[in-house]
Short mmCIF file of the C-alpha atoms (twelve columns), coordinates in Angstrom:
data_MODEL
# 
_entry.id   MODEL 
# 
loop_
_atom_site.group_PDB 
_atom_site.id 
_atom_site.type_symbol 
_atom_site.label_atom_id 
_atom_site.label_alt_id 
_atom_site.label_comp_id 
_atom_site.label_asym_id 
_atom_site.label_seq_id 
_atom_site.Cartn_x 
_atom_site.Cartn_y 
_atom_site.Cartn_z 
_atom_site.pdbx_PDB_model_num 
ATOM 1   C CA . MET A 1   86.048  89.527  132.645 1 
ATOM 2   C CA . LYS A 2   86.285  88.279  136.186 1 
ATOM 3   C CA . PHE A 3   86.221  90.516  139.567 1 
ATOM 4   C CA . LEU A 4   86.917  90.692  142.654 1 
ATOM 5   C CA . THR A 5   83.638  88.690  144.268 1 
ATOM 6   C CA . GLN A 6   82.200  89.448  147.648 1 
ATOM 7   C CA . ARG A 7   83.861  86.309  149.356 1 
ATOM 8   C CA . VAL A 8   86.810  88.816  149.887 1 
ATOM 9   C CA . LEU A 9   87.134  91.150  151.915 1 
ATOM 10  C CA . PRO A 10  87.802  94.721  151.311 1 
ATOM 11  C CA . ALA A 11  90.538  94.935  153.927 1 
ATOM 12  C CA . ALA A 12  92.507  91.276  152.805 1 
ATOM 13  C CA . LEU A 13  92.326  92.902  149.575 1 
ATOM 14  C CA . ALA A 14  93.942  95.876  150.599 1 
ATOM 15  C CA . VAL A 15  96.298  94.299  152.897 1 
ATOM 16  C CA . THR A 16  97.441  91.628  149.958 1 
ATOM 17  C CA . MET A 17  97.517  94.248  147.629 1 
ATOM 18  C CA . ALA A 18  100.344 96.637  149.530 1 
ATOM 19  C CA . VAL A 19  102.083 93.243  150.227 1 
ATOM 20  C CA . ALA A 20  101.572 92.419  146.639 1 
ATOM 21  C CA . CYS A 21  102.600 95.768  145.503 1 
ATOM 22  C CA . GLN A 22  106.279 96.117  144.330 1 
ATOM 23  C CA . THR A 23  108.110 99.852  143.490 1 
ATOM 24  C CA . VAL A 24  110.878 99.059  140.522 1 
ATOM 25  C CA . GLN A 25  113.205 101.069 138.988 1 
ATOM 26  C CA . THR A 26  112.633 99.269  135.519 1 
ATOM 27  C CA . THR A 27  115.817 101.295 133.678 1 
ATOM 28  C CA . GLY A 28  118.819 103.386 134.379 1 
ATOM 29  C CA . GLY A 29  118.302 106.792 133.415 1 
ATOM 30  C CA . GLY A 30  120.746 106.695 130.022 1 
ATOM 31  C CA . ALA A 31  122.217 110.152 128.755 1 
ATOM 32  C CA . VAL A 32  118.656 111.557 128.662 1 
ATOM 33  C CA . GLY A 33  118.112 111.014 132.188 1 
ATOM 34  C CA . VAL A 34  114.998 109.281 132.412 1 
ATOM 35  C CA . ASP A 35  114.663 108.453 135.997 1 
ATOM 36  C CA . ARG A 36  111.204 107.074 137.877 1 
ATOM 37  C CA . SER A 37  110.091 104.588 140.013 1 
ATOM 38  C CA . GLN A 38  107.157 102.702 138.798 1 
ATOM 39  C CA . SER A 39  104.568 100.939 141.239 1 
ATOM 40  C CA . MET A 40  103.765 96.844  139.555 1 
ATOM 41  C CA . LEU A 41  101.581 94.559  141.324 1 
ATOM 42  C CA . ILE A 42  102.283 91.680  138.679 1 
ATOM 43  C CA . SER A 43  105.103 90.047  137.973 1 
ATOM 44  C CA . ALA A 44  107.860 90.969  134.842 1 
ATOM 45  C CA . GLN A 45  107.617 86.882  134.222 1 
ATOM 46  C CA . GLU A 46  103.754 87.229  134.338 1 
ATOM 47  C CA . ILE A 47  103.194 90.371  131.422 1 
ATOM 48  C CA . GLU A 48  105.997 89.167  129.475 1 
ATOM 49  C CA . GLN A 49  104.272 84.759  128.955 1 
ATOM 50  C CA . ALA A 50  100.999 86.664  128.157 1 
ATOM 51  C CA . SER A 51  102.390 88.972  125.660 1 
ATOM 52  C CA . ASN A 52  104.532 85.901  123.996 1 
ATOM 53  C CA . GLN A 53  101.094 84.403  123.710 1 
ATOM 54  C CA . GLN A 54  99.020  87.914  122.691 1 
ATOM 55  C CA . TYR A 55  101.921 88.104  119.862 1 
ATOM 56  C CA . GLN A 56  101.860 84.663  118.687 1 
ATOM 57  C CA . GLU A 57  98.568  85.083  118.106 1 
ATOM 58  C CA . VAL A 58  98.309  88.247  116.457 1 
ATOM 59  C CA . LEU A 59  101.282 86.079  113.798 1 
ATOM 60  C CA . ALA A 60  98.960  83.719  113.489 1 
ATOM 61  C CA . GLU A 61  95.764  85.644  112.599 1 
ATOM 62  C CA . ALA A 62  97.957  87.610  109.666 1 
ATOM 63  C CA . ARG A 63  99.859  84.284  108.488 1 
ATOM 64  C CA . ARG A 64  95.964  83.304  108.173 1 
ATOM 65  C CA . LYS A 65  95.584  86.611  106.457 1 
ATOM 66  C CA . ASN A 66  98.392  85.878  103.499 1 
ATOM 67  C CA . ALA A 67  99.655  89.686  105.590 1 
ATOM 68  C CA . LEU A 68  102.786 88.719  107.548 1 
ATOM 69  C CA . ASN A 69  106.330 89.428  105.808 1 
ATOM 70  C CA . ARG A 70  104.513 89.540  102.833 1 
ATOM 71  C CA . ASN A 71  107.544 91.937  101.436 1 
ATOM 72  C CA . PRO A 72  111.099 90.477  102.114 1 
ATOM 73  C CA . GLU A 73  113.262 93.089  101.528 1 
ATOM 74  C CA . GLN A 74  110.993 95.223  103.396 1 
ATOM 75  C CA . VAL A 75  111.334 92.601  106.504 1 
ATOM 76  C CA . GLN A 76  115.182 92.705  105.810 1 
ATOM 77  C CA . ARG A 77  115.248 96.147  106.254 1 
ATOM 78  C CA . VAL A 78  113.525 96.695  109.291 1 
ATOM 79  C CA . ARG A 79  115.351 93.714  110.762 1 
ATOM 80  C CA . ARG A 80  118.449 94.854  110.256 1 
ATOM 81  C CA . ILE A 81  118.066 98.483  111.833 1 
ATOM 82  C CA . ALA A 82  116.392 96.444  115.055 1 
ATOM 83  C CA . ALA A 83  119.695 94.362  114.973 1 
ATOM 84  C CA . ARG A 84  121.599 97.638  115.116 1 
ATOM 85  C CA . LEU A 85  119.068 99.023  118.107 1 
ATOM 86  C CA . THR A 86  118.864 96.097  120.116 1 
ATOM 87  C CA . PRO A 87  122.609 95.635  121.442 1 
ATOM 88  C CA . ALA A 88  121.496 99.826  122.584 1 
ATOM 89  C CA . THR A 89  119.152 98.746  124.889 1 
ATOM 90  C CA . ALA A 90  122.555 97.414  127.410 1 
ATOM 91  C CA . ALA A 91  122.222 101.733 128.051 1 
ATOM 92  C CA . PHE A 92  119.028 101.389 130.221 1 
ATOM 93  C CA . ARG A 93  118.904 97.818  131.197 1 
ATOM 94  C CA . SER A 94  121.859 95.187  131.123 1 
ATOM 95  C CA . ASP A 95  119.337 91.760  130.770 1 
ATOM 96  C CA . ALA A 96  117.759 93.966  127.510 1 
ATOM 97  C CA . PRO A 97  120.360 92.825  124.872 1 
ATOM 98  C CA . ALA A 98  119.788 88.856  125.436 1 
ATOM 99  C CA . TRP A 99  115.991 89.324  125.577 1 
ATOM 100 C CA . ARG A 100 114.200 87.028  122.824 1 
ATOM 101 C CA . TRP A 101 113.587 89.441  120.119 1 
ATOM 102 C CA . GLU A 102 111.283 88.968  117.373 1 
ATOM 103 C CA . VAL A 103 110.560 91.761  114.862 1 
ATOM 104 C CA . ASN A 104 107.573 91.456  111.888 1 
ATOM 105 C CA . VAL A 105 106.292 93.675  109.632 1 
ATOM 106 C CA . LEU A 106 102.305 92.960  109.312 1 
ATOM 107 C CA . SER A 107 100.957 94.304  105.807 1 
ATOM 108 C CA . SER A 108 98.153  96.840  107.067 1 
ATOM 109 C CA . ASP A 109 97.826  100.730 105.849 1 
ATOM 110 C CA . GLU A 110 97.541  101.393 109.521 1 
ATOM 111 C CA . LEU A 111 100.433 103.989 110.770 1 
ATOM 112 C CA . ASN A 112 101.254 101.684 113.636 1 
ATOM 113 C CA . ALA A 113 103.946 99.865  114.945 1 
ATOM 114 C CA . TRP A 114 104.637 98.149  118.984 1 
ATOM 115 C CA . CYS A 115 106.822 96.385  120.859 1 
ATOM 116 C CA . MET A 116 105.410 93.635  123.427 1 
ATOM 117 C CA . ALA A 117 107.590 92.689  126.848 1 
ATOM 118 C CA . GLY A 118 110.802 90.855  126.026 1 
ATOM 119 C CA . GLY A 119 111.338 92.391  123.100 1 
ATOM 120 C CA . LYS A 120 108.329 90.966  120.441 1 
ATOM 121 C CA . ILE A 121 107.770 93.807  117.711 1 
ATOM 122 C CA . ALA A 122 105.265 94.118  114.913 1 
ATOM 123 C CA . PHE A 123 105.797 97.082  112.124 1 
ATOM 124 C CA . TYR A 124 102.850 97.748  109.677 1 
ATOM 125 C CA . SER A 125 103.719 98.368  106.363 1 
ATOM 126 C CA . GLY A 126 101.540 101.192 105.899 1 
ATOM 127 C CA . LEU A 127 103.711 103.059 108.006 1 
ATOM 128 C CA . ILE A 128 106.404 102.608 106.391 1 
ATOM 129 C CA . GLU A 129 105.193 103.416 102.911 1 
ATOM 130 C CA . ARG A 130 102.656 105.953 104.069 1 
ATOM 131 C CA . LEU A 131 105.095 107.864 105.145 1 
ATOM 132 C CA . ASN A 132 108.505 106.824 102.970 1 
ATOM 133 C CA . LEU A 133 110.059 106.571 105.714 1 
ATOM 134 C CA . SER A 134 114.174 106.323 105.928 1 
ATOM 135 C CA . ASP A 135 116.110 104.346 108.153 1 
ATOM 136 C CA . ASP A 136 116.977 107.137 110.813 1 
ATOM 137 C CA . GLU A 137 112.500 107.714 111.224 1 
ATOM 138 C CA . ILE A 138 112.153 103.444 111.512 1 
ATOM 139 C CA . ALA A 139 115.061 103.694 114.003 1 
ATOM 140 C CA . ALA A 140 113.339 106.540 115.755 1 
ATOM 141 C CA . VAL A 141 109.956 105.003 115.986 1 
ATOM 142 C CA . MET A 142 111.410 100.912 116.793 1 
ATOM 143 C CA . GLY A 143 113.344 103.192 119.267 1 
ATOM 144 C CA . HIS A 144 110.027 104.798 120.883 1 
ATOM 145 C CA . GLU A 145 108.550 101.233 121.029 1 
ATOM 146 C CA . ILE A 146 111.753 99.454  122.168 1 
ATOM 147 C CA . ALA A 147 111.747 102.225 125.434 1 
ATOM 148 C CA . HIS A 148 108.135 101.021 125.778 1 
ATOM 149 C CA . ALA A 149 109.211 97.283  126.713 1 
ATOM 150 C CA . LEU A 150 112.431 98.200  128.352 1 
ATOM 151 C CA . ARG A 151 110.160 100.820 130.930 1 
ATOM 152 C CA . GLU A 152 107.687 98.010  131.079 1 
ATOM 153 C CA . HIS A 153 105.141 100.398 130.677 1 
ATOM 154 C CA . ALA A 154 102.532 97.813  129.591 1 
ATOM 155 C CA . ARG A 155 103.507 95.739  133.219 1 
ATOM 156 C CA . GLU A 156 102.489 99.701  134.767 1 
ATOM 157 C CA . ARG A 157 99.430  99.956  132.733 1 
ATOM 158 C CA . VAL A 158 98.547  96.260  133.707 1 
ATOM 159 C CA . SER A 159 98.817  97.061  137.708 1 
ATOM 160 C CA . LYS A 160 96.999  100.014 137.545 1 
ATOM 161 C CA . ALA A 161 94.014  98.218  135.733 1 
ATOM 162 C CA . MET A 162 94.402  95.884  138.788 1 
ATOM 163 C CA . ALA A 163 94.160  98.585  141.096 1 
ATOM 164 C CA . THR A 164 91.302  100.595 139.953 1 
ATOM 165 C CA . GLY A 165 89.012  97.456  139.088 1 
ATOM 166 C CA . LEU A 166 89.348  98.175  135.183 1 
ATOM 167 C CA . GLY A 167 91.279  94.863  134.027 1 
ATOM 168 C CA . ILE A 168 92.224  91.329  134.923 1 
ATOM 169 C CA . SER A 169 91.027  89.959  138.377 1 
ATOM 170 C CA . VAL A 170 92.705  90.976  141.450 1 
ATOM 171 C CA . ALA A 171 91.376  88.413  143.244 1 
ATOM 172 C CA . GLY A 172 92.777  86.262  140.588 1 
ATOM 173 C CA . ALA A 173 95.833  87.423  140.199 1 
ATOM 174 C CA . LEU A 174 97.299  87.716  143.673 1 
ATOM 175 C CA . LEU A 175 95.183  85.392  145.650 1 
ATOM 176 C CA . GLY A 176 95.426  82.219  143.195 1 
ATOM 177 C CA . VAL A 177 91.453  82.321  142.994 1 
ATOM 178 C CA . GLY A 178 90.070  80.904  139.711 1 
ATOM 179 C CA . GLN A 179 92.041  81.261  135.859 1 
ATOM 180 C CA . THR A 180 93.265  84.283  135.380 1 
ATOM 181 C CA . GLY A 181 95.303  83.845  131.921 1 
ATOM 182 C CA . GLN A 182 92.945  84.823  129.306 1 
ATOM 183 C CA . ASP A 183 92.003  87.388  131.551 1 
ATOM 184 C CA . LEU A 184 95.486  88.405  131.194 1 
ATOM 185 C CA . MET A 185 96.255  88.175  127.889 1 
ATOM 186 C CA . GLY A 186 93.523  90.146  127.104 1 
ATOM 187 C CA . THR A 187 94.439  93.111  129.031 1 
ATOM 188 C CA . VAL A 188 97.763  93.252  127.565 1 
ATOM 189 C CA . ALA A 189 96.386  93.310  124.293 1 
ATOM 190 C CA . LYS A 190 94.279  96.336  125.298 1 
ATOM 191 C CA . VAL A 191 96.701  98.136  126.843 1 
ATOM 192 C CA . THR A 192 98.679  97.315  123.028 1 
ATOM 193 C CA . PHE A 193 96.184  97.795  120.479 1 
ATOM 194 C CA . GLU A 194 93.093  100.082 122.199 1 
ATOM 195 C CA . LEU A 195 94.540  102.393 124.609 1 
ATOM 196 C CA . PRO A 196 96.575  105.183 124.022 1 
ATOM 197 C CA . ASN A 197 100.050 105.766 126.560 1 
ATOM 198 C CA . SER A 198 99.920  108.273 128.768 1 
ATOM 199 C CA . ARG A 199 101.469 111.095 128.000 1 
ATOM 200 C CA . LEU A 200 104.475 110.431 130.968 1 
ATOM 201 C CA . HIS A 201 104.762 107.330 129.222 1 
ATOM 202 C CA . GLU A 202 105.027 108.615 125.558 1 
ATOM 203 C CA . THR A 203 107.335 111.696 126.977 1 
ATOM 204 C CA . GLU A 204 109.968 108.410 128.104 1 
ATOM 205 C CA . ALA A 205 109.617 106.730 125.401 1 
ATOM 206 C CA . ASP A 206 110.131 109.551 123.203 1 
ATOM 207 C CA . ARG A 207 113.916 110.520 125.099 1 
ATOM 208 C CA . ILE A 208 114.395 107.158 125.577 1 
ATOM 209 C CA . GLY A 209 113.974 106.464 121.476 1 
ATOM 210 C CA . VAL A 210 115.914 108.923 120.471 1 
ATOM 211 C CA . GLU A 211 119.134 108.035 122.555 1 
ATOM 212 C CA . LEU A 212 118.246 104.272 121.382 1 
ATOM 213 C CA . ALA A 213 118.781 105.999 117.785 1 
ATOM 214 C CA . ALA A 214 121.675 107.588 118.075 1 
ATOM 215 C CA . ARG A 215 123.390 104.499 119.875 1 
ATOM 216 C CA . GLY A 216 122.089 102.506 116.821 1 
ATOM 217 C CA . GLY A 217 124.030 104.602 114.617 1 
ATOM 218 C CA . TYR A 218 120.847 106.506 113.142 1 
ATOM 219 C CA . ASP A 219 120.370 110.145 113.252 1 
ATOM 220 C CA . PRO A 220 118.175 110.681 116.897 1 
ATOM 221 C CA . ARG A 221 116.479 114.122 115.028 1 
ATOM 222 C CA . ALA A 222 115.143 112.283 112.527 1 
ATOM 223 C CA . ALA A 223 112.334 112.332 115.437 1 
ATOM 224 C CA . VAL A 224 111.092 115.255 114.623 1 
ATOM 225 C CA . THR A 225 110.487 114.608 111.095 1 
ATOM 226 C CA . LEU A 226 109.031 111.380 111.617 1 
ATOM 227 C CA . TRP A 227 106.636 113.349 113.667 1 
ATOM 228 C CA . ASN A 228 106.260 115.844 111.225 1 
ATOM 229 C CA . LYS A 229 104.808 113.335 108.593 1 
ATOM 230 C CA . MET A 230 103.154 112.074 111.157 1 
ATOM 231 C CA . ALA A 231 101.291 114.802 112.026 1 
ATOM 232 C CA . ALA A 232 100.927 116.007 108.078 1 
ATOM 233 C CA . GLN A 233 99.366  112.220 107.363 1 
ATOM 234 C CA . SER A 234 96.584  113.369 110.305 1 
ATOM 235 C CA . ASN A 235 95.591  116.736 109.579 1 
ATOM 236 C CA . GLY A 236 97.901  118.331 112.241 1 
ATOM 237 C CA . ALA A 237 96.684  115.924 114.821 1 
ATOM 238 C CA . PRO A 238 98.441  112.682 115.924 1 
ATOM 239 C CA . PRO A 239 97.373  108.876 115.138 1 
ATOM 240 C CA . GLN A 240 94.499  107.503 117.495 1 
ATOM 241 C CA . TRP A 241 97.597  105.560 119.390 1 
ATOM 242 C CA . LEU A 242 99.488  108.710 120.072 1 
ATOM 243 C CA . SER A 243 96.375  110.755 120.705 1 
ATOM 244 C CA . THR A 244 97.212  111.322 124.408 1 
ATOM 245 C CA . HIS A 245 100.763 112.973 123.778 1 
ATOM 246 C CA . PRO A 246 101.371 116.542 124.202 1 
ATOM 247 C CA . SER A 247 100.600 119.327 121.414 1 
ATOM 248 C CA . HIS A 248 102.404 118.694 118.202 1 
ATOM 249 C CA . ASP A 249 104.914 122.024 119.094 1 
ATOM 250 C CA . SER A 250 105.460 120.832 122.595 1 
ATOM 251 C CA . ARG A 251 106.514 117.036 121.441 1 
ATOM 252 C CA . GLN A 252 108.570 119.058 118.465 1 
ATOM 253 C CA . GLN A 253 110.416 120.940 120.497 1 
ATOM 254 C CA . ASP A 254 111.135 118.234 123.362 1 
ATOM 255 C CA . LEU A 255 112.144 115.348 120.599 1 
ATOM 256 C CA . ALA A 256 114.591 118.103 119.783 1 
ATOM 257 C CA . ASN A 257 116.142 118.949 122.806 1 
ATOM 258 C CA . TYR A 258 116.751 115.526 123.359 1 
ATOM 259 C CA . ALA A 259 117.974 114.753 119.932 1 
ATOM 260 C CA . GLN A 260 120.163 117.363 120.240 1 
ATOM 261 C CA . ARG A 261 121.309 115.848 124.199 1 
ATOM 262 C CA . VAL A 262 122.303 112.800 122.403 1 
ATOM 263 C CA . MET A 263 124.093 114.372 119.041 1 
ATOM 264 C CA . PRO A 264 127.510 113.346 120.622 1 
ATOM 265 C CA . LEU A 265 126.559 109.648 120.975 1 
ATOM 266 C CA . TYR A 266 125.347 109.525 117.541 1 
ATOM 267 C CA . GLU A 267 128.281 110.845 116.344 1 
ATOM 268 C CA . ARG A 268 131.565 108.434 117.983 1 
ATOM 269 C CA . SER A 269 128.620 105.824 116.561 1 
ATOM 270 C CA . ARG A 270 129.357 106.948 113.566 1 
ATOM 271 C CA . ALA A 271 132.556 107.007 113.723 1 
ATOM 272 C CA . GLY A 272 133.288 103.206 114.487 1 
ATOM 273 C CA . ARG A 273 130.978 102.095 112.111 1 
# 
């Protein structure tokens, strides 16, 4: 990783960061009312480009291991669910339905799934098979992960890493010093695969996720059964990728409350099919 050198004065850096920092509203609130401004030090385009490059590397590695989309029926199932959820993203962002969405299944025992910036989704076969997920529960996972992309949580986390000197070079990113592409890709990978999301980000993704599922015609209450299955697999504790989330009971209650709030959306969607 490249870090700021003594060639850049701290005062100049502070001024540059103040100018470069943007306060944005990445999504509308939706029926669940997620409404929070976010501070960003890097552009959405840069994060999306780095995410796409990282995604292609993940797919290439899985292809080399013969772990990419090995089960055609499973892949078709996951993509069919995604096709019903992605139009629902318009409730939060008008641009999101036109993203270059991509959905792939990786053969792995891990209980994992993620969605990178711009709509690059990966589902791990172990999540589906070990938890014996229903379509409604797959939609709950997918809605949650899509919500992270809609809210640009990766961009926000990379921005925080830049501001605290933990990620890519602030000098390179903001002042044009050096080559930062590989640093940015590495930071995107770190926040996607290694570091758990904050409690705030997880709560936002939970709430937006149940609304996306409901709008897609999937029972939002499945988010509660999904969490119970995950907790059972982890001996009552969440998996590592969700380890910063509030306790099982508080999360279960929050999911149940917000699932109930979006039930009219689910009922309307079901009636229209």
